[in-house]
Short mmCIF file of C-alpha atoms in Angstrom, two decimals:
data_model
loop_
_atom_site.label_atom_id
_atom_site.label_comp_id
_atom_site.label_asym_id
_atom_site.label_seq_id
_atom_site.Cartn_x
_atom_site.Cartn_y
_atom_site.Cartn_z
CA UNK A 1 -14.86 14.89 7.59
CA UNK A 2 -18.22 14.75 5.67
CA UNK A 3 -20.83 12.80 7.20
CA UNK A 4 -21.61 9.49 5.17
CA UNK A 5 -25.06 8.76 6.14
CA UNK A 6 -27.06 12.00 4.26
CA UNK A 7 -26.93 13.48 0.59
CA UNK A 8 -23.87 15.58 -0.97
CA UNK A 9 -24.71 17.08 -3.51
CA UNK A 10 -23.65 20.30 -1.80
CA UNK A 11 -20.56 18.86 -0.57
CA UNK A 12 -19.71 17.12 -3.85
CA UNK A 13 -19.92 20.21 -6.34
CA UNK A 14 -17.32 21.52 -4.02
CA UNK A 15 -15.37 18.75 -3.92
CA UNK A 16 -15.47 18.32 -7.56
CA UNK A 17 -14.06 21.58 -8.14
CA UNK A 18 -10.71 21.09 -6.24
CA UNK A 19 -7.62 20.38 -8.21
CA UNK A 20 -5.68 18.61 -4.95
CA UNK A 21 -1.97 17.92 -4.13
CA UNK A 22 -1.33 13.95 -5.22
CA UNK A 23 -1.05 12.15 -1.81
CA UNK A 24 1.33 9.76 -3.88
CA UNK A 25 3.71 11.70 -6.20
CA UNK A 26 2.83 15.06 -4.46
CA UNK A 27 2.33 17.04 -7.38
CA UNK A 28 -0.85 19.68 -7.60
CA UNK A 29 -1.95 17.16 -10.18
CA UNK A 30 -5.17 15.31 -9.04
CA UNK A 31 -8.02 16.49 -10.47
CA UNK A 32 -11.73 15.26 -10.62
CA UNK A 33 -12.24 11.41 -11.61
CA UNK A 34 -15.77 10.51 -10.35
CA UNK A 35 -18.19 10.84 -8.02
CA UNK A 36 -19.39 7.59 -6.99
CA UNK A 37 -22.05 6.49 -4.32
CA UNK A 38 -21.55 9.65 -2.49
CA UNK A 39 -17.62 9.42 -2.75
CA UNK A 40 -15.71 11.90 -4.22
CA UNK A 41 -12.46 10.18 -6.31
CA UNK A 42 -9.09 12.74 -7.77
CA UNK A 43 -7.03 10.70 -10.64
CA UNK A 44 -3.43 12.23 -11.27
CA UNK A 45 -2.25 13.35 -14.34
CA UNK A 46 1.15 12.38 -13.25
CA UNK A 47 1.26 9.07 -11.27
CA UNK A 48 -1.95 8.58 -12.49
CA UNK A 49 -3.25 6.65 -9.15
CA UNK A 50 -6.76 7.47 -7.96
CA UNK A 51 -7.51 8.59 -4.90
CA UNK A 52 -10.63 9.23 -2.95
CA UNK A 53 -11.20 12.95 -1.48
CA UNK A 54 -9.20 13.15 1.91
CA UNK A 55 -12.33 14.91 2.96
CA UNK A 56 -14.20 11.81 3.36
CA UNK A 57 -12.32 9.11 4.56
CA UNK A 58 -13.42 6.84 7.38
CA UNK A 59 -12.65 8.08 11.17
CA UNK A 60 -9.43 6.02 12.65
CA UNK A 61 -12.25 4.14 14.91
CA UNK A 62 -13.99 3.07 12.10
CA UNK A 63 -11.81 2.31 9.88
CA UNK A 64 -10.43 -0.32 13.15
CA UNK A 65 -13.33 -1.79 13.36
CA UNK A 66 -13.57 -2.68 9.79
CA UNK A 67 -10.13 -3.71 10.23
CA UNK A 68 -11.30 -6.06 13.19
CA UNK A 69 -13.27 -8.04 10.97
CA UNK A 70 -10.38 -9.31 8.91
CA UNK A 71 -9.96 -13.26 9.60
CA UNK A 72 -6.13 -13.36 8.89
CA UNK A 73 -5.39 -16.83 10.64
CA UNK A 74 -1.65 -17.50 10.70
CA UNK A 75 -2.27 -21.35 10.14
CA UNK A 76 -4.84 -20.93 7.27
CA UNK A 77 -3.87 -23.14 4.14
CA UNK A 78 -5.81 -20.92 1.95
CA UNK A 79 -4.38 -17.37 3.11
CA UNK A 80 -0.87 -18.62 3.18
CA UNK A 81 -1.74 -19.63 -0.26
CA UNK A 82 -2.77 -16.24 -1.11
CA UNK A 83 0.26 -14.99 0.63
CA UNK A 84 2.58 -16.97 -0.76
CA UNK A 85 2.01 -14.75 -4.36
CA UNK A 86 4.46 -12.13 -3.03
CA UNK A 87 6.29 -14.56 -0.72
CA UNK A 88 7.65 -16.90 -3.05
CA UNK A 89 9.12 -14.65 -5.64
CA UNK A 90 10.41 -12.34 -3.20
CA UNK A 91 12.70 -15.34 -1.18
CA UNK A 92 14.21 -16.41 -4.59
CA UNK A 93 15.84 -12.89 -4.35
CA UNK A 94 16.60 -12.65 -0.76
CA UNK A 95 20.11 -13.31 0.60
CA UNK A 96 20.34 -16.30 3.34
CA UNK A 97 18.95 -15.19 7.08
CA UNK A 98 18.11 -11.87 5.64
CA UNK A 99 16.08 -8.95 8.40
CA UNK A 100 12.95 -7.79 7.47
CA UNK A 101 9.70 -5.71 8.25
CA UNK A 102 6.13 -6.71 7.80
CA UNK A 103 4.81 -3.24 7.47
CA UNK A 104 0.64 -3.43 7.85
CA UNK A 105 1.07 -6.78 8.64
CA UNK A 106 -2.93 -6.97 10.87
CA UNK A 107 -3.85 -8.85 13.49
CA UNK A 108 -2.67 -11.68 12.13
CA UNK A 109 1.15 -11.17 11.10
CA UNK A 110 0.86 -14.47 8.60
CA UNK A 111 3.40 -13.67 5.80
CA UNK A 112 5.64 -12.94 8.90
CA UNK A 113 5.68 -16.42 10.16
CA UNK A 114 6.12 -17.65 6.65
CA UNK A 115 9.19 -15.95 5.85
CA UNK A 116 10.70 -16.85 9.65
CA UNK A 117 9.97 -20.26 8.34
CA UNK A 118 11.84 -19.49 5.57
CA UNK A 119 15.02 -18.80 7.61
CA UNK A 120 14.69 -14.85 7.83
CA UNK A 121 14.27 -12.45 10.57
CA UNK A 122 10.90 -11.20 10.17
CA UNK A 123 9.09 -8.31 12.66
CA UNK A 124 5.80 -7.35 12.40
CA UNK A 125 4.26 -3.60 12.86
CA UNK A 126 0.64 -2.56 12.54
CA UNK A 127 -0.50 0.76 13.67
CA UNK A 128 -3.03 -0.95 15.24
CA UNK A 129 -2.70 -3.93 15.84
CA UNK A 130 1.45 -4.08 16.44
CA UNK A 131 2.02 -0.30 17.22
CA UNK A 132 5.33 -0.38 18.62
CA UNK A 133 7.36 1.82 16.86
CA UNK A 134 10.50 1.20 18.16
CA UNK A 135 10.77 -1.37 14.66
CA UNK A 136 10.23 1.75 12.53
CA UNK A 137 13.57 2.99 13.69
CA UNK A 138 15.70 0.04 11.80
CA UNK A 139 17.13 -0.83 8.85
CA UNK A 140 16.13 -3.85 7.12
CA UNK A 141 17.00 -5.98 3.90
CA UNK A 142 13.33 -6.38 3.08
CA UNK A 143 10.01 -4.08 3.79
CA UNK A 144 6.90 -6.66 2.61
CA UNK A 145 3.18 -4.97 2.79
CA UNK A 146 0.74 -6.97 1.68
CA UNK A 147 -2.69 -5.12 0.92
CA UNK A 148 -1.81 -2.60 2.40
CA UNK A 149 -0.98 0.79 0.54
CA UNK A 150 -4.49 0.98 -0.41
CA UNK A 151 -4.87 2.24 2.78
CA UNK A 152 -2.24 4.89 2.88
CA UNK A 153 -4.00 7.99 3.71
CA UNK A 154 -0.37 9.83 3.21
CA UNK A 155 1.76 7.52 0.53
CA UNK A 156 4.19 9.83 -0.45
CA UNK A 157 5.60 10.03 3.49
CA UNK A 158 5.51 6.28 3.62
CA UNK A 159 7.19 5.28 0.62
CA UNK A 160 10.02 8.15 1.58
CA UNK A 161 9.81 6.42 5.21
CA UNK A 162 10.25 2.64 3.29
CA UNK A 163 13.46 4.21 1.32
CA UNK A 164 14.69 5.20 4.90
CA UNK A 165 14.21 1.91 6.52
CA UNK A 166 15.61 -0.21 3.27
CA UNK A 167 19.41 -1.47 3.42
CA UNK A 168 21.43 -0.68 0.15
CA UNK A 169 20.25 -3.93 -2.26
CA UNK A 170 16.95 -4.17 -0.31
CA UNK A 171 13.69 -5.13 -1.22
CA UNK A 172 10.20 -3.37 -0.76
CA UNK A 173 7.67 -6.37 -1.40
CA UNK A 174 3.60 -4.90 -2.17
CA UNK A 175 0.86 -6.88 -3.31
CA UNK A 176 -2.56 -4.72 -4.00
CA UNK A 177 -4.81 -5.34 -6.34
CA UNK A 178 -3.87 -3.05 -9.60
CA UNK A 179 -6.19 -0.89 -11.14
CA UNK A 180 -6.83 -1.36 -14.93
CA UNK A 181 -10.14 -0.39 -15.95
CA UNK A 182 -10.96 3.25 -15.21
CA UNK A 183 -14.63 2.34 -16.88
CA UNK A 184 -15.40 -0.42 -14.47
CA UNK A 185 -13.89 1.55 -11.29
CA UNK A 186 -17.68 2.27 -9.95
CA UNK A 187 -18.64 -1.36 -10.07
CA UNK A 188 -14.98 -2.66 -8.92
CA UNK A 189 -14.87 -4.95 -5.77
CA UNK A 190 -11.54 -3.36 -4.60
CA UNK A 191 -13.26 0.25 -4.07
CA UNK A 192 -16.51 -0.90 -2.50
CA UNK A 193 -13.98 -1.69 0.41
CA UNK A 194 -14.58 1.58 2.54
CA UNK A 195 -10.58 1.68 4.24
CA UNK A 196 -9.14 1.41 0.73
CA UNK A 197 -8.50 5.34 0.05
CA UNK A 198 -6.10 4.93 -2.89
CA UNK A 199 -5.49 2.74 -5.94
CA UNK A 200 -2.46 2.14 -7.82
CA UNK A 201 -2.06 1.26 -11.72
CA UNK A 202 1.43 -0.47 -12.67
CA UNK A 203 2.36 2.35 -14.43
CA UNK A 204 2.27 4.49 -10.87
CA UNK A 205 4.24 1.88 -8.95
CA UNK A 206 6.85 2.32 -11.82
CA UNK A 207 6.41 5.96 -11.03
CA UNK A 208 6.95 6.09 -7.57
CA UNK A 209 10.01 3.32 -8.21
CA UNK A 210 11.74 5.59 -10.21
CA UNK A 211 11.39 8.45 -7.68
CA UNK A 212 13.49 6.60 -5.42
CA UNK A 213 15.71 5.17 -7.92
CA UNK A 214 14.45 1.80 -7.13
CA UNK A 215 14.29 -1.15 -9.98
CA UNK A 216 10.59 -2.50 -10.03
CA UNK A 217 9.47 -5.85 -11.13
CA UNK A 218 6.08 -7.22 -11.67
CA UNK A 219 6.43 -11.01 -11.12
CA UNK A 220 3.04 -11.96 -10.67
CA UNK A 221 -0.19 -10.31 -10.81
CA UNK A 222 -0.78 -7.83 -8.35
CA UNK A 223 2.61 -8.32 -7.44
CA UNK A 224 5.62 -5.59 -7.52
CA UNK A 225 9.20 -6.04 -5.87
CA UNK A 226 11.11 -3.13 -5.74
CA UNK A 227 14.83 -2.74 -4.99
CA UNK A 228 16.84 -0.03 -3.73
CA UNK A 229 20.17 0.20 -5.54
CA UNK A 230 23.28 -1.70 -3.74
CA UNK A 231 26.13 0.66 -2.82
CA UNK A 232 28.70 0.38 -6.03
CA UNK A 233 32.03 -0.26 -4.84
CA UNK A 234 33.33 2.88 -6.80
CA UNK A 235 31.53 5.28 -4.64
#
C-alpha cells in the first residue's frame, strides 16, 4: 500500500502506466482515468466503471474506523426515508413472507428492520459489523445492499457470490450513487469519500446484469433491481 500522507509523483507515473485487470468485469481493460489528489483512478473500456488503483486503498483498520463514524440509527425518520428509495420498489416485486439478505448492511442493519416490518425474513451481515458467515452459506429470494458496492475492493467475486446466494426469480436490490459526469469526477462528493474504491455508471450495472443473465431495472435514481431468471418449467 502507498503511504497517503507524502508526495507521489514517483509512485503515480508508475501507476499511471499500468493497464490493470477490471476488478468488476475482469477483463485486462482498465486503463489510466486520472490522477486526482494523490489518487490514482483506472476507467474500463468494457464495463466502463472507474476504479481507484488497488495499490492505494485504505488499510482494513482504517477503512473501520471511517466506517465507525456512520450514524445509521434504525429508528431515524430521515434515513428510513432515504432507505425507503430501494425499499419500496423492491417489496412491490417481492412474493408474500419472502427470505432475504442485507449484505453490507453497517452497524445499523435499518433497511433490515424495514423489510421485517414489511412481513419478510430479513438477516443482516457486515464484515464488520455482523461477520458471521454462517448467513453467506444460504439461499435467499432477495440480496439488498445499500451503498455498498462502492466499497467492493473485489466486485467481480461478489456479484458471482450474490448469483450463488439468489433463489431462481430472486432479486439483488443496490442503491449507489451512479456516476455520470466523467468531467466533474475530481470535484464529485461521492469520491472524496476515502472507503469508496469503485464507481458504477448505469450502463456497467447493465453490464454486469447481463453477465449473469439477470434482468435489470432502474426504478428510481440511484436505484437498480436485478433479477435472476425463474426456473422455466420446460427445463
Amino acid at each position: 500500500m502507498l503511504n497517503r500522507t507524502i508526495p507521489y509523483e514517483t509512485d503515480l507515473a508508475r501507476l499511471r502506466n499500468d493497464v490493470l485487470v477490471c476488478i468488476v468485469c475482469g477483463r485486462r481493460s482498465a486503463v489510466f482515468f486520472a490522477d486526482i489528489e494523490g489518487l490514482s483512478y483506472r476507467r474500463c473500456t468494457i464495463c466502463r466503471a472507474i476504479f481507484m488503483h488497488p495499490d492505494q486503498r485504505l488499510s482494513p483498520g482504517e477503512e473501520y474506523q471511517r466506517y465507525c463514524q456512520h450514524q445509521n440509527d434504525t429508528a431515524d425518520t430521515a434515513y428510513r426515508r432515504f432507505l425507503s428509495k430501494l425499499a419500496e420498489p423492491l417489496l412491490q416485486r417481492l412474493p408474500p413472507q419472502a427470505s432475504g439478505l442485507d449484505y453490507g448492511c453497517g452497524p445499523g442493519p435499518a433497511l433490515a428492520a424495514m423489510l421485517r416490518e414489511a412481513g419478510h425474513k430479513t438477516t443482516p451481515y457486515d464484515p464488520y459489523f455482523f461477520p458471521d458467515p454462517e448467513p453467506l452459506n444460504g439461499l435467499y429470494d432477495f440480496i439488498t445492499c445499500t451503498e455498498t458496492i462502492e466499497h467492493f475492493y473485489r466486485p467481480a467475486e461478489e456479484f458471482a457470490r450474490f448469483d450463488r446466494m439468489l433463489r431462481p426469480g430472486g432479486w439483488l436490490a443496490l442503491m449507489t450513487c451512479f456516476l455520470t459526469d466523467d468531467q466533474r469526477f475530481a470535484s464529485w462528493h461521492y469520491r472524496r469519500d476515502p472507503t469508496h474504491v469503485v464507481f458504477y455508471r448505469e450502463a456497467t450495472l447493465r453490464h454486469i446484469a447481463g453477465r449473469f443473465g439477470w434482468t435489470c431495472e432502474i426504478p428510481v435514481k440511484d436505484v437498480a433491481l436485478m433479477q435472476k431468471p425463474p426456473v422455466s418449467i420446460f427445463t
